[in-house]
Amino acid sequence: MDAAEFHASVYETIRRIPYGRVTSYGHIAKLVGMPRHSRFVGQALKLLPASEDLEEEDRIPWQRVIGSNGSIALKGENKLRQRRALEAEGVEVLEGRGLDGLRVDLKTYGWFPDE
DNA sequence: TCAATGACACTAA
DNA sequence: CTTAGTGCCATTG
């Protein structure tokens, strides 16, 4: 499996995350069959074009992927985009973890199927 | 080659 | 609940 195939698998898997739910980088890696590649999942998302430039059906719901501990570790512009996108679909984003950290309650919004 | 670098995970304390 | 340390592995310089 090369990088392109891996990215494609990651995007497909992310599309399966239900509206209003979230999962983690590590779980996505597990679902595509490469459990130790959580960091590579992040790299795949980094390459995505801005959602604003895409039609609804072409968008990848990347905002539904957060850290395994429920934290949002992004910085600057992307952090704001992720927060807005999540709140827009009804996910509660809480302040915490330092001065500018954000987090989501995985007990409530987490989605971690086995498959 | 080798060392540094991540949109990360896990465990111990 | 939180922080600190270690593991991870493709990519980059």
PDB file of C-alpha atoms (C1' of nucleotides) in Angstrom:
ATOM      1  CA  MET A   1       0.000   0.000   0.000  1.00  0.00           C
ATOM      2  CA  ASP A   2       1.564   3.283  -1.083  1.00  0.00           C
ATOM      3  CA  ALA A   3       0.924   6.767   0.248  1.00  0.00           C
ATOM      4  CA  ALA A   4      -1.811   7.608  -2.274  1.00  0.00           C
ATOM      5  CA  GLU A   5      -3.796   4.473  -1.455  1.00  0.00           C
ATOM      6  CA  PHE A   6      -3.386   5.079   2.237  1.00  0.00           C
ATOM      7  CA  HIS A   7      -4.681   8.637   1.881  1.00  0.00           C
ATOM      8  CA  ALA A   8      -7.647   7.432  -0.160  1.00  0.00           C
ATOM      9  CA  SER A   9      -8.512   4.853   2.491  1.00  0.00           C
ATOM     10  CA  VAL A  10      -8.235   7.462   5.207  1.00  0.00           C
ATOM     11  CA  TYR A  11     -10.600   9.814   3.375  1.00  0.00           C
ATOM     12  CA  GLU A  12     -13.115   7.028   2.741  1.00  0.00           C
ATOM     13  CA  THR A  13     -13.074   6.048   6.389  1.00  0.00           C
ATOM     14  CA  ILE A  14     -13.523   9.613   7.557  1.00  0.00           C
ATOM     15  CA  ARG A  15     -16.586   9.939   5.343  1.00  0.00           C
ATOM     16  CA  ARG A  16     -18.168   7.160   7.400  1.00  0.00           C
ATOM     17  CA  ILE A  17     -18.013   9.118  10.661  1.00  0.00           C
ATOM     18  CA  PRO A  18     -21.654   9.991  11.483  1.00  0.00           C
ATOM     19  CA  TYR A  19     -22.772  13.618  11.476  1.00  0.00           C
ATOM     20  CA  GLY A  20     -22.324  15.146  14.912  1.00  0.00           C
ATOM     21  CA  ARG A  21     -19.859  12.502  16.123  1.00  0.00           C
ATOM     22  CA  VAL A  22     -16.051  12.456  16.445  1.00  0.00           C
ATOM     23  CA  THR A  23     -13.278   9.864  16.438  1.00  0.00           C
ATOM     24  CA  SER A  24      -9.487   9.867  16.784  1.00  0.00           C
ATOM     25  CA  TYR A  25      -6.504   9.772  14.428  1.00  0.00           C
ATOM     26  CA  GLY A  26      -5.447   6.472  15.934  1.00  0.00           C
ATOM     27  CA  HIS A  27      -8.837   4.904  15.396  1.00  0.00           C
ATOM     28  CA  ILE A  28      -8.887   5.927  11.742  1.00  0.00           C
ATOM     29  CA  ALA A  29      -5.459   4.314  11.347  1.00  0.00           C
ATOM     30  CA  LYS A  30      -6.819   1.165  12.972  1.00  0.00           C
ATOM     31  CA  LEU A  31      -9.856   1.055  10.680  1.00  0.00           C
ATOM     32  CA  VAL A  32      -7.710   1.266   7.533  1.00  0.00           C
ATOM     33  CA  GLY A  33      -5.602  -1.610   8.821  1.00  0.00           C
ATOM     34  CA  MET A  34      -2.491   0.294   9.920  1.00  0.00           C
ATOM     35  CA  PRO A  35      -2.890   0.820  13.663  1.00  0.00           C
ATOM     36  CA  ARG A  36       0.539   2.369  14.250  1.00  0.00           C
ATOM     37  CA  HIS A  37       0.128   5.120  11.670  1.00  0.00           C
ATOM     38  CA  SER A  38      -1.867   7.693  13.577  1.00  0.00           C
ATOM     39  CA  ARG A  39       0.673  10.384  12.727  1.00  0.00           C
ATOM     40  CA  PHE A  40       0.409   9.582   9.058  1.00  0.00           C
ATOM     41  CA  VAL A  41      -3.354  10.081   9.218  1.00  0.00           C
ATOM     42  CA  GLY A  42      -2.619  13.616  10.377  1.00  0.00           C
ATOM     43  CA  GLN A  43      -0.344  14.149   7.424  1.00  0.00           C
ATOM     44  CA  ALA A  44      -3.102  13.018   5.063  1.00  0.00           C
ATOM     45  CA  LEU A  45      -5.527  15.552   6.546  1.00  0.00           C
ATOM     46  CA  LYS A  46      -2.960  18.321   6.332  1.00  0.00           C
ATOM     47  CA  LEU A  47      -2.980  17.902   2.543  1.00  0.00           C
ATOM     48  CA  LEU A  48      -6.716  18.503   2.221  1.00  0.00           C
ATOM     49  CA  PRO A  49      -7.870  21.667   0.426  1.00  0.00           C
ATOM     50  CA  ALA A  50      -9.925  24.149   2.446  1.00  0.00           C
ATOM     51  CA  SER A  51     -13.535  22.981   2.859  1.00  0.00           C
ATOM     52  CA  GLU A  52     -14.747  26.410   1.830  1.00  0.00           C
ATOM     53  CA  ASP A  53     -13.444  25.780  -1.684  1.00  0.00           C
ATOM     54  CA  LEU A  54     -15.342  22.524  -2.163  1.00  0.00           C
ATOM     55  CA  GLU A  55     -18.887  21.512  -2.964  1.00  0.00           C
ATOM     56  CA  GLU A  56     -20.787  19.789  -0.196  1.00  0.00           C
ATOM     57  CA  GLU A  57     -20.442  16.310  -1.701  1.00  0.00           C
ATOM     58  CA  ASP A  58     -16.670  16.670  -2.148  1.00  0.00           C
ATOM     59  CA  ARG A  59     -15.938  17.665   1.431  1.00  0.00           C
ATOM     60  CA  ILE A  60     -14.131  15.361   3.816  1.00  0.00           C
ATOM     61  CA  PRO A  61     -15.485  15.846   7.380  1.00  0.00           C
ATOM     62  CA  TRP A  62     -11.961  16.205   8.796  1.00  0.00           C
ATOM     63  CA  GLN A  63     -13.287  18.216  11.719  1.00  0.00           C
ATOM     64  CA  ARG A  64     -14.643  14.962  13.186  1.00  0.00           C
ATOM     65  CA  VAL A  65     -11.100  13.663  13.746  1.00  0.00           C
ATOM     66  CA  ILE A  66      -9.503  14.751  17.029  1.00  0.00           C
ATOM     67  CA  GLY A  67      -6.945  13.430  19.529  1.00  0.00           C
ATOM     68  CA  SER A  68      -7.552  10.156  21.369  1.00  0.00           C
ATOM     69  CA  ASN A  69      -7.932  12.117  24.607  1.00  0.00           C
ATOM     70  CA  GLY A  70     -10.644  14.334  23.125  1.00  0.00           C
ATOM     71  CA  SER A  71      -8.403  17.344  22.591  1.00  0.00           C
ATOM     72  CA  ILE A  72      -8.069  19.570  19.546  1.00  0.00           C
ATOM     73  CA  ALA A  73      -4.362  20.254  19.057  1.00  0.00           C
ATOM     74  CA  LEU A  74      -4.527  22.432  15.955  1.00  0.00           C
ATOM     75  CA  LYS A  75      -3.321  26.023  15.999  1.00  0.00           C
ATOM     76  CA  GLY A  76      -4.399  29.325  14.509  1.00  0.00           C
ATOM     77  CA  GLU A  77      -6.820  29.412  11.603  1.00  0.00           C
ATOM     78  CA  ASN A  78      -7.420  25.667  11.384  1.00  0.00           C
ATOM     79  CA  LYS A  79      -8.283  25.478  15.056  1.00  0.00           C
ATOM     80  CA  LEU A  80     -11.009  28.059  14.575  1.00  0.00           C
ATOM     81  CA  ARG A  81     -12.289  26.289  11.454  1.00  0.00           C
ATOM     82  CA  GLN A  82     -12.514  22.978  13.299  1.00  0.00           C
ATOM     83  CA  ARG A  83     -14.329  24.505  16.254  1.00  0.00           C
ATOM     84  CA  ARG A  84     -16.838  26.305  14.025  1.00  0.00           C
ATOM     85  CA  ALA A  85     -17.447  23.207  11.919  1.00  0.00           C
ATOM     86  CA  LEU A  86     -18.044  21.012  14.963  1.00  0.00           C
ATOM     87  CA  GLU A  87     -20.343  23.451  16.710  1.00  0.00           C
ATOM     88  CA  ALA A  88     -22.248  23.900  13.447  1.00  0.00           C
ATOM     89  CA  GLU A  89     -23.215  20.228  13.580  1.00  0.00           C
ATOM     90  CA  GLY A  90     -24.162  20.294  17.230  1.00  0.00           C
ATOM     91  CA  VAL A  91     -20.949  19.077  18.874  1.00  0.00           C
ATOM     92  CA  GLU A  92     -20.172  20.815  22.147  1.00  0.00           C
ATOM     93  CA  VAL A  93     -16.599  22.208  22.189  1.00  0.00           C
ATOM     94  CA  LEU A  94     -15.247  22.965  25.652  1.00  0.00           C
ATOM     95  CA  GLU A  95     -12.393  25.198  26.795  1.00  0.00           C
ATOM     96  CA  GLY A  96      -9.705  23.551  28.867  1.00  0.00           C
ATOM     97  CA  ARG A  97      -6.241  22.051  28.682  1.00  0.00           C
ATOM     98  CA  GLY A  98      -4.176  25.179  29.080  1.00  0.00           C
ATOM     99  CA  LEU A  99      -4.919  28.682  27.825  1.00  0.00           C
ATOM    100  CA  ASP A 100      -5.987  27.931  24.275  1.00  0.00           C
ATOM    101  CA  GLY A 101      -6.802  24.223  24.359  1.00  0.00           C
ATOM    102  CA  LEU A 102     -10.123  22.890  23.183  1.00  0.00           C
ATOM    103  CA  ARG A 103     -11.749  19.559  23.904  1.00  0.00           C
ATOM    104  CA  VAL A 104     -14.748  17.420  23.101  1.00  0.00           C
ATOM    105  CA  ASP A 105     -16.389  14.922  25.459  1.00  0.00           C
ATOM    106  CA  LEU A 106     -15.759  11.516  23.913  1.00  0.00           C
ATOM    107  CA  LYS A 107     -18.274   9.881  26.240  1.00  0.00           C
ATOM    108  CA  THR A 108     -20.980  11.879  24.515  1.00  0.00           C
ATOM    109  CA  TYR A 109     -19.755  12.356  20.941  1.00  0.00           C
ATOM    110  CA  GLY A 110     -17.152   9.610  20.440  1.00  0.00           C
ATOM    111  CA  TRP A 111     -17.567   7.090  17.585  1.00  0.00           C
ATOM    112  CA  PHE A 112     -15.261   4.071  17.800  1.00  0.00           C
ATOM    113  CA  PRO A 113     -16.619   1.036  15.879  1.00  0.00           C
ATOM    114  CA  ASP A 114     -14.468  -2.103  15.529  1.00  0.00           C
ATOM    115  CA  GLU A 115     -14.907  -3.234  11.926  1.00  0.00           C
TER     116      GLU A 115
ATOM    117  C1'  DT B   1      23.068   8.033   5.748  1.00  0.00           C
ATOM    118  C1'  DC B   2      21.382  10.358   9.797  1.00  0.00           C
ATOM    119  C1'  DA B   3      18.930  13.495  12.611  1.00  0.00           C
ATOM    120  C1'  DA B   4      14.909  16.150  13.128  1.00  0.00           C
ATOM    121  C1'  DT B   5       9.987  16.543  12.576  1.00  0.00           C
ATOM    122  C1'  DG B   6       5.031  15.859  13.079  1.00  0.00           C
ATOM    123  C1'  DA B   7      -3.266  17.762  12.529  1.00  0.00           C
ATOM    124  C1'  DC B   8      -0.536  11.097  17.379  1.00  0.00           C
ATOM    125  C1'  DA B   9      -0.948   7.101  21.148  1.00  0.00           C
ATOM    126  C1'  DC B  10      -0.090   4.952  25.478  1.00  0.00           C
ATOM    127  C1'  DT B  11       1.463   4.417  30.149  1.00  0.00           C
ATOM    128  C1'  DA B  12       3.205   5.671  34.542  1.00  0.00           C
ATOM    129  C1'  DA B  13       3.074   8.782  38.309  1.00  0.00           C
TER     130       DA B  13
ATOM    131  C1'  DC C   1      -7.573  15.127  35.954  1.00  0.00           C
ATOM    132  C1'  DT C   2      -2.787  16.505  34.397  1.00  0.00           C
ATOM    133  C1'  DT C   3       1.961  16.245  32.907  1.00  0.00           C
ATOM    134  C1'  DA C   4       6.202  13.775  31.344  1.00  0.00           C
ATOM    135  C1'  DG C   5       8.431  10.242  29.022  1.00  0.00           C
ATOM    136  C1'  DT C   6       8.648   6.850  25.360  1.00  0.00           C
ATOM    137  C1'  DG C   7       7.163   4.594  21.150  1.00  0.00           C
ATOM    138  C1'  DC C   8       5.982   5.293  16.281  1.00  0.00           C
ATOM    139  C1'  DC C   9       7.311   5.630  11.239  1.00  0.00           C
ATOM    140  C1'  DA C  10       7.066   8.083   6.692  1.00  0.00           C
ATOM    141  C1'  DT C  11       8.954  12.274   5.204  1.00  0.00           C
ATOM    142  C1'  DT C  12      12.254  15.993   4.909  1.00  0.00           C
ATOM    143  C1'  DG C  13      16.650  18.398   4.753  1.00  0.00           C
TER     144       DG C  13
END
